Amino acid sequence: MLRALLAKHLVVIKILLHSLALLPLVWLAWQTYQQQLGGDPVQYLTHFTGKGGLNLLLITLCVSPIAKTLRWGFLLQTRRLLGLWALAYALVHVSIFWWLDLAGRFDLLLSEIVKRPYISLGALALVILIALGVTSFNHVRRKMGRHWQRLHNWVYLVAILVPIHYYWSVKSGLVEPTLYLILAGFLLLLRHNKLPISISQFSKREQI
Ligand code: HEM
């Protein structure tokens, strides 16, 4: 009954998800306007938007397992909007770094990407995310045929690259990036049904 009700109100769920994704950015803009970003505002903005992108990416990857386990197929239709929000946060993250840390100099951004391995990984993740974002629309999907799924499986590489980018960027406080790495690894194993209890087994048990 709940499933039918939620499926019927998918538009409401989508509006809610858009609002929840947008709200932190509005809050961040307000905090910036109020000059309440602490002693190092640029670092605060970079960290906030980077973490936002990573969280949204992992939430996107949680949708399929949840939809399969609960047999809520309609939830799959929220993946694109969540993925695009992850891309939006990543773009804001890089723009802040480029604009405020590197004074908008493209040559400096390129040399950072070449010189610092953790930035190279971030850049690779961003390029893949952009490719996934621009091909996420239905008409492109139809045109790409079976190549579409192959390309979109790269999202799991992004889910591993970004926590490594995070882990590598911090000098101390490794617990949080390590937890993100474990979560990303868990989602990857779940996708390939490599866990002792896979989703399909779980669903079968539910049927019994
Ligand atoms: C060209 C691409 C990228 C550049 C230049 C870049 C740059 C940076 C920089 C400068 C930092 C902060 C390092 C420090 O505190 O010293 C950082 C941290 C981070 N970035 Fe990126 N990044 C890129 C791509 C991405 C992408 C695509 C994501 C996520 C989808 C991401 C997520 C993060 C996260 C989660 C952190 C750690 C935040 C924290 O410490 O709280 N980055 N990045």
GROMACS .gro file of C-alpha atoms and ligand atoms in nm:
model
  251
    1MET     CA    1   0.000   0.000   0.000
    2LEU     CA    2   0.284   0.238   0.093
    3ARG     CA    3   0.462   0.140  -0.230
    4ALA     CA    4   0.156   0.223  -0.441
    5LEU     CA    5   0.107   0.551  -0.258
    6LEU     CA    6   0.472   0.657  -0.303
    7ALA     CA    7   0.482   0.542  -0.666
    8LYS     CA    8   0.175   0.754  -0.736
    9HIS     CA    9   0.344   1.056  -0.582
   10LEU     CA   10   0.682   1.019  -0.751
   11VAL     CA   11   0.670   1.384  -0.858
   12VAL     CA   12   0.637   1.489  -0.493
   13ILE     CA   13   0.932   1.266  -0.399
   14LYS     CA   14   1.138   1.425  -0.678
   15ILE     CA   15   1.048   1.779  -0.568
   16LEU     CA   16   1.142   1.683  -0.211
   17LEU     CA   17   1.479   1.543  -0.323
   18HIS     CA   18   1.551   1.853  -0.536
   19SER     CA   19   1.471   2.072  -0.234
   20LEU     CA   20   1.685   1.865   0.003
   21ALA     CA   21   1.979   1.881  -0.239
   22LEU     CA   22   1.939   2.254  -0.299
   23LEU     CA   23   1.888   2.356   0.064
   24PRO     CA   24   2.253   2.308   0.181
   25LEU     CA   25   2.371   2.529  -0.107
   26VAL     CA   26   2.120   2.801  -0.014
   27TRP     CA   27   2.234   2.772   0.348
   28LEU     CA   28   2.598   2.794   0.235
   29ALA     CA   29   2.525   3.105   0.027
   30TRP     CA   30   2.351   3.263   0.329
   31GLN     CA   31   2.642   3.177   0.562
   32THR     CA   32   2.883   3.327   0.307
   33TYR     CA   33   2.674   3.644   0.287
   34GLN     CA   34   2.671   3.661   0.668
   35GLN     CA   35   3.049   3.599   0.673
   36GLN     CA   36   3.007   3.305   0.906
   37LEU     CA   37   3.235   3.053   0.742
   38GLY     CA   38   3.504   3.053   1.011
   39GLY     CA   39   3.872   3.143   0.993
   40ASP     CA   40   3.934   2.993   0.649
   41PRO     CA   41   3.620   3.054   0.439
   42VAL     CA   42   3.768   2.921   0.114
   43GLN     CA   43   3.864   2.592   0.277
   44TYR     CA   44   3.521   2.573   0.438
   45LEU     CA   45   3.349   2.620   0.100
   46THR     CA   46   3.577   2.367  -0.073
   47HIS     CA   47   3.523   2.104   0.197
   48PHE     CA   48   3.147   2.161   0.225
   49THR     CA   49   3.082   2.129  -0.149
   50GLY     CA   50   3.328   1.837  -0.193
   51LYS     CA   51   3.162   1.646   0.089
   52GLY     CA   52   2.818   1.733  -0.052
   53GLY     CA   53   2.916   1.588  -0.392
   54LEU     CA   54   3.051   1.270  -0.235
   55ASN     CA   55   2.744   1.222  -0.013
   56LEU     CA   56   2.509   1.267  -0.307
   57LEU     CA   57   2.714   1.026  -0.517
   58LEU     CA   58   2.692   0.755  -0.251
   59ILE     CA   59   2.320   0.824  -0.194
   60THR     CA   60   2.269   0.779  -0.572
   61LEU     CA   61   2.441   0.441  -0.553
   62CYS     CA   62   2.221   0.335  -0.259
   63VAL     CA   63   1.903   0.381  -0.464
   64SER     CA   64   1.929   0.057  -0.666
   65PRO     CA   65   1.995  -0.174  -0.367
   66ILE     CA   66   1.711  -0.012  -0.172
   67ALA     CA   67   1.473  -0.029  -0.470
   68LYS     CA   68   1.557  -0.396  -0.530
   69THR     CA   69   1.534  -0.496  -0.165
   70LEU     CA   70   1.200  -0.325  -0.108
   71ARG     CA   71   1.087  -0.394  -0.466
   72TRP     CA   72   1.021  -0.024  -0.509
   73GLY     CA   73   1.113  -0.002  -0.879
   74PHE     CA   74   0.978   0.352  -0.907
   75LEU     CA   75   1.269   0.473  -0.689
   76LEU     CA   76   1.508   0.404  -0.980
   77GLN     CA   77   1.363   0.711  -1.148
   78THR     CA   78   1.525   0.932  -0.882
   79ARG     CA   79   1.879   0.821  -0.968
   80ARG     CA   80   1.933   1.069  -1.248
   81LEU     CA   81   1.832   1.372  -1.045
   82LEU     CA   82   2.051   1.264  -0.752
   83GLY     CA   83   2.346   1.194  -0.983
   84LEU     CA   84   2.306   1.533  -1.149
   85TRP     CA   85   2.304   1.699  -0.808
   86ALA     CA   86   2.627   1.515  -0.721
   87LEU     CA   87   2.775   1.659  -1.042
   88ALA     CA   88   2.645   2.008  -0.958
   89TYR     CA   89   2.813   2.000  -0.615
   90ALA     CA   90   3.137   1.871  -0.771
   91LEU     CA   91   3.131   2.155  -1.026
   92VAL     CA   92   3.075   2.415  -0.753
   93HIS     CA   93   3.357   2.251  -0.550
   94VAL     CA   94   3.607   2.276  -0.836
   95SER     CA   95   3.490   2.625  -0.935
   96ILE     CA   96   3.548   2.753  -0.581
   97PHE     CA   97   3.897   2.603  -0.575
   98TRP     CA   98   3.976   2.743  -0.921
   99TRP     CA   99   3.821   3.084  -0.865
  100LEU     CA  100   3.908   3.158  -0.499
  101ASP     CA  101   4.223   2.950  -0.439
  102LEU     CA  102   4.383   2.986  -0.782
  103ALA     CA  103   4.243   3.332  -0.873
  104GLY     CA  104   4.059   3.184  -1.173
  105ARG     CA  105   4.383   3.095  -1.350
  106PHE     CA  106   4.335   2.798  -1.578
  107ASP     CA  107   4.711   2.741  -1.615
  108LEU     CA  108   4.742   2.706  -1.236
  109LEU     CA  109   4.452   2.459  -1.227
  110LEU     CA  110   4.623   2.249  -1.496
  111SER     CA  111   4.954   2.253  -1.311
  112GLU     CA  112   4.777   2.150  -0.985
  113ILE     CA  113   4.616   1.859  -1.171
  114VAL     CA  114   4.954   1.751  -1.309
  115LYS     CA  115   5.158   1.809  -0.992
  116ARG     CA  116   4.929   1.681  -0.715
  117PRO     CA  117   4.815   1.318  -0.746
  118TYR     CA  118   4.506   1.371  -0.524
  119ILE     CA  119   4.393   1.654  -0.754
  120SER     CA  120   4.460   1.435  -1.061
  121LEU     CA  121   4.224   1.173  -0.914
  122GLY     CA  122   3.962   1.441  -0.842
  123ALA     CA  123   3.992   1.570  -1.199
  124LEU     CA  124   3.954   1.219  -1.342
  125ALA     CA  125   3.645   1.166  -1.124
  126LEU     CA  126   3.502   1.498  -1.245
  127VAL     CA  127   3.559   1.417  -1.613
  128ILE     CA  128   3.378   1.084  -1.570
  129LEU     CA  129   3.094   1.252  -1.377
  130ILE     CA  130   3.052   1.510  -1.655
  131ALA     CA  131   3.040   1.230  -1.916
  132LEU     CA  132   2.774   1.051  -1.710
  133GLY     CA  133   2.579   1.374  -1.660
  134VAL     CA  134   2.564   1.473  -2.028
  135THR     CA  135   2.463   1.120  -2.134
  136SER     CA  136   2.204   1.078  -1.859
  137PHE     CA  137   1.911   1.202  -2.068
  138ASN     CA  138   1.666   0.954  -2.217
  139HIS     CA  139   1.720   1.048  -2.582
  140VAL     CA  140   2.100   1.009  -2.544
  141ARG     CA  141   2.047   0.678  -2.364
  142ARG     CA  142   1.835   0.549  -2.653
  143LYS     CA  143   2.097   0.659  -2.908
  144MET     CA  144   2.383   0.494  -2.715
  145GLY     CA  145   2.207   0.158  -2.684
  146ARG     CA  146   2.408  -0.103  -2.495
  147HIS     CA  147   2.711   0.130  -2.467
  148TRP     CA  148   2.512   0.345  -2.225
  149GLN     CA  149   2.515   0.092  -1.941
  150ARG     CA  150   2.884   0.019  -1.997
  151LEU     CA  151   2.964   0.391  -1.964
  152HIS     CA  152   2.738   0.438  -1.662
  153ASN     CA  153   2.906   0.151  -1.474
  154TRP     CA  154   3.200   0.390  -1.447
  155VAL     CA  155   3.013   0.560  -1.165
  156TYR     CA  156   3.156   0.290  -0.937
  157LEU     CA  157   3.507   0.398  -1.032
  158VAL     CA  158   3.411   0.756  -0.939
  159ALA     CA  159   3.274   0.627  -0.607
  160ILE     CA  160   3.618   0.482  -0.529
  161LEU     CA  161   3.825   0.769  -0.679
  162VAL     CA  162   3.654   1.043  -0.475
  163PRO     CA  163   3.709   0.885  -0.129
  164ILE     CA  164   4.075   0.827  -0.229
  165HIS     CA  165   4.093   1.193  -0.339
  166TYR     CA  166   3.949   1.286   0.003
  167TYR     CA  167   4.179   1.047   0.196
  168TRP     CA  168   4.485   1.179   0.015
  169SER     CA  169   4.387   1.545   0.068
  170VAL     CA  170   4.379   1.529   0.447
  171LYS     CA  171   4.685   1.537   0.669
  172SER     CA  172   4.506   1.417   0.982
  173GLY     CA  173   4.159   1.288   1.066
  174LEU     CA  174   4.171   0.982   0.844
  175VAL     CA  175   3.872   0.811   1.009
  176GLU     CA  176   3.604   0.984   0.802
  177PRO     CA  177   3.765   0.932   0.459
  178THR     CA  178   3.834   0.570   0.555
  179LEU     CA  179   3.464   0.521   0.640
  180TYR     CA  180   3.370   0.668   0.301
  181LEU     CA  181   3.614   0.427   0.131
  182ILE     CA  182   3.461   0.131   0.318
  183LEU     CA  183   3.108   0.242   0.224
  184ALA     CA  184   3.204   0.283  -0.143
  185GLY     CA  185   3.369  -0.064  -0.139
  186PHE     CA  186   3.057  -0.210   0.024
  187LEU     CA  187   2.831  -0.061  -0.246
  188LEU     CA  188   3.063  -0.197  -0.516
  189LEU     CA  189   3.054  -0.548  -0.365
  190LEU     CA  190   2.677  -0.523  -0.331
  191ARG     CA  191   2.647  -0.443  -0.699
  192HIS     CA  192   2.850  -0.749  -0.797
  193ASN     CA  193   2.666  -0.968  -0.543
  194LYS     CA  194   2.999  -1.051  -0.376
  195LEU     CA  195   2.864  -1.020  -0.022
  196PRO     CA  196   2.770  -1.325   0.191
  197ILE     CA  197   2.406  -1.210   0.170
  198SER     CA  198   2.337  -1.059  -0.168
  199ILE     CA  199   2.032  -0.856  -0.249
  200SER     CA  200   1.887  -1.131  -0.468
  201GLN     CA  201   1.923  -1.386  -0.186
  202PHE     CA  202   1.767  -1.140   0.051
  203SER     CA  203   1.472  -1.086  -0.183
  204LYS     CA  204   1.422  -1.463  -0.217
  205ARG     CA  205   1.410  -1.498   0.160
  206GLU     CA  206   1.153  -1.225   0.171
  207GLN     CA  207   0.939  -1.413  -0.079
  208ILE     CA  208   0.937  -1.727   0.141
  209HEM     C1  209   3.942   1.895  -1.087
  209HEM     C2  210   3.876   1.834  -0.991
  209HEM     C3  211   3.893   1.859  -0.843
  209HEM     C4  212   3.975   1.949  -0.777
  209HEM     C5  213   4.072   2.050  -0.836
  209HEM     C6  214   3.952   1.931  -0.636
  209HEM     C7  215   4.015   2.003  -0.535
  209HEM     C8  216   4.005   1.977  -0.401
  209HEM     C9  217   4.075   2.046  -0.296
  209HEM    C10  218   4.174   2.161  -0.319
  209HEM    C11  219   4.040   1.993  -0.179
  209HEM    C12  220   4.082   2.039  -0.038
  209HEM    C13  221   4.217   1.990   0.003
  209HEM    C14  222   4.263   2.057   0.132
  209HEM     O1  223   4.185   2.078   0.224
  209HEM     O2  224   4.381   2.087   0.138
  209HEM    C15  225   3.947   1.887  -0.208
  209HEM    C16  226   3.889   1.807  -0.114
  209HEM    C17  227   3.781   1.726  -0.139
  209HEM     N1  228   3.722   1.702  -0.262
  209HEM    FE1  229   3.787   1.768  -0.438
  209HEM     N2  230   3.857   1.837  -0.618
  209HEM    C18  231   3.818   1.789  -0.740
  209HEM    C19  232   3.720   1.695  -0.768
  209HEM    C20  233   3.634   1.645  -0.672
  209HEM    C21  234   3.514   1.571  -0.701
  209HEM    C22  235   3.464   1.534  -0.840
  209HEM    C23  236   3.456   1.542  -0.579
  209HEM    C24  237   3.327   1.473  -0.546
  209HEM    C25  238   3.232   1.435  -0.627
  209HEM    C26  239   3.543   1.594  -0.476
  209HEM    C27  240   3.524   1.580  -0.341
  209HEM    C28  241   3.613   1.621  -0.244
  209HEM    C29  242   3.603   1.586  -0.102
  209HEM    C30  243   3.496   1.497  -0.039
  209HEM    C31  244   3.708   1.651  -0.038
  209HEM    C32  245   3.744   1.648   0.112
  209HEM    C33  246   3.663   1.753   0.186
  209HEM    C34  247   3.698   1.759   0.333
  209HEM     O3  248   3.816   1.746   0.369
  209HEM     O4  249   3.604   1.781   0.413
  209HEM     N3  250   3.649   1.658  -0.536
  209HEM     N4  251   3.927   1.881  -0.343
   0.00000   0.00000   0.00000
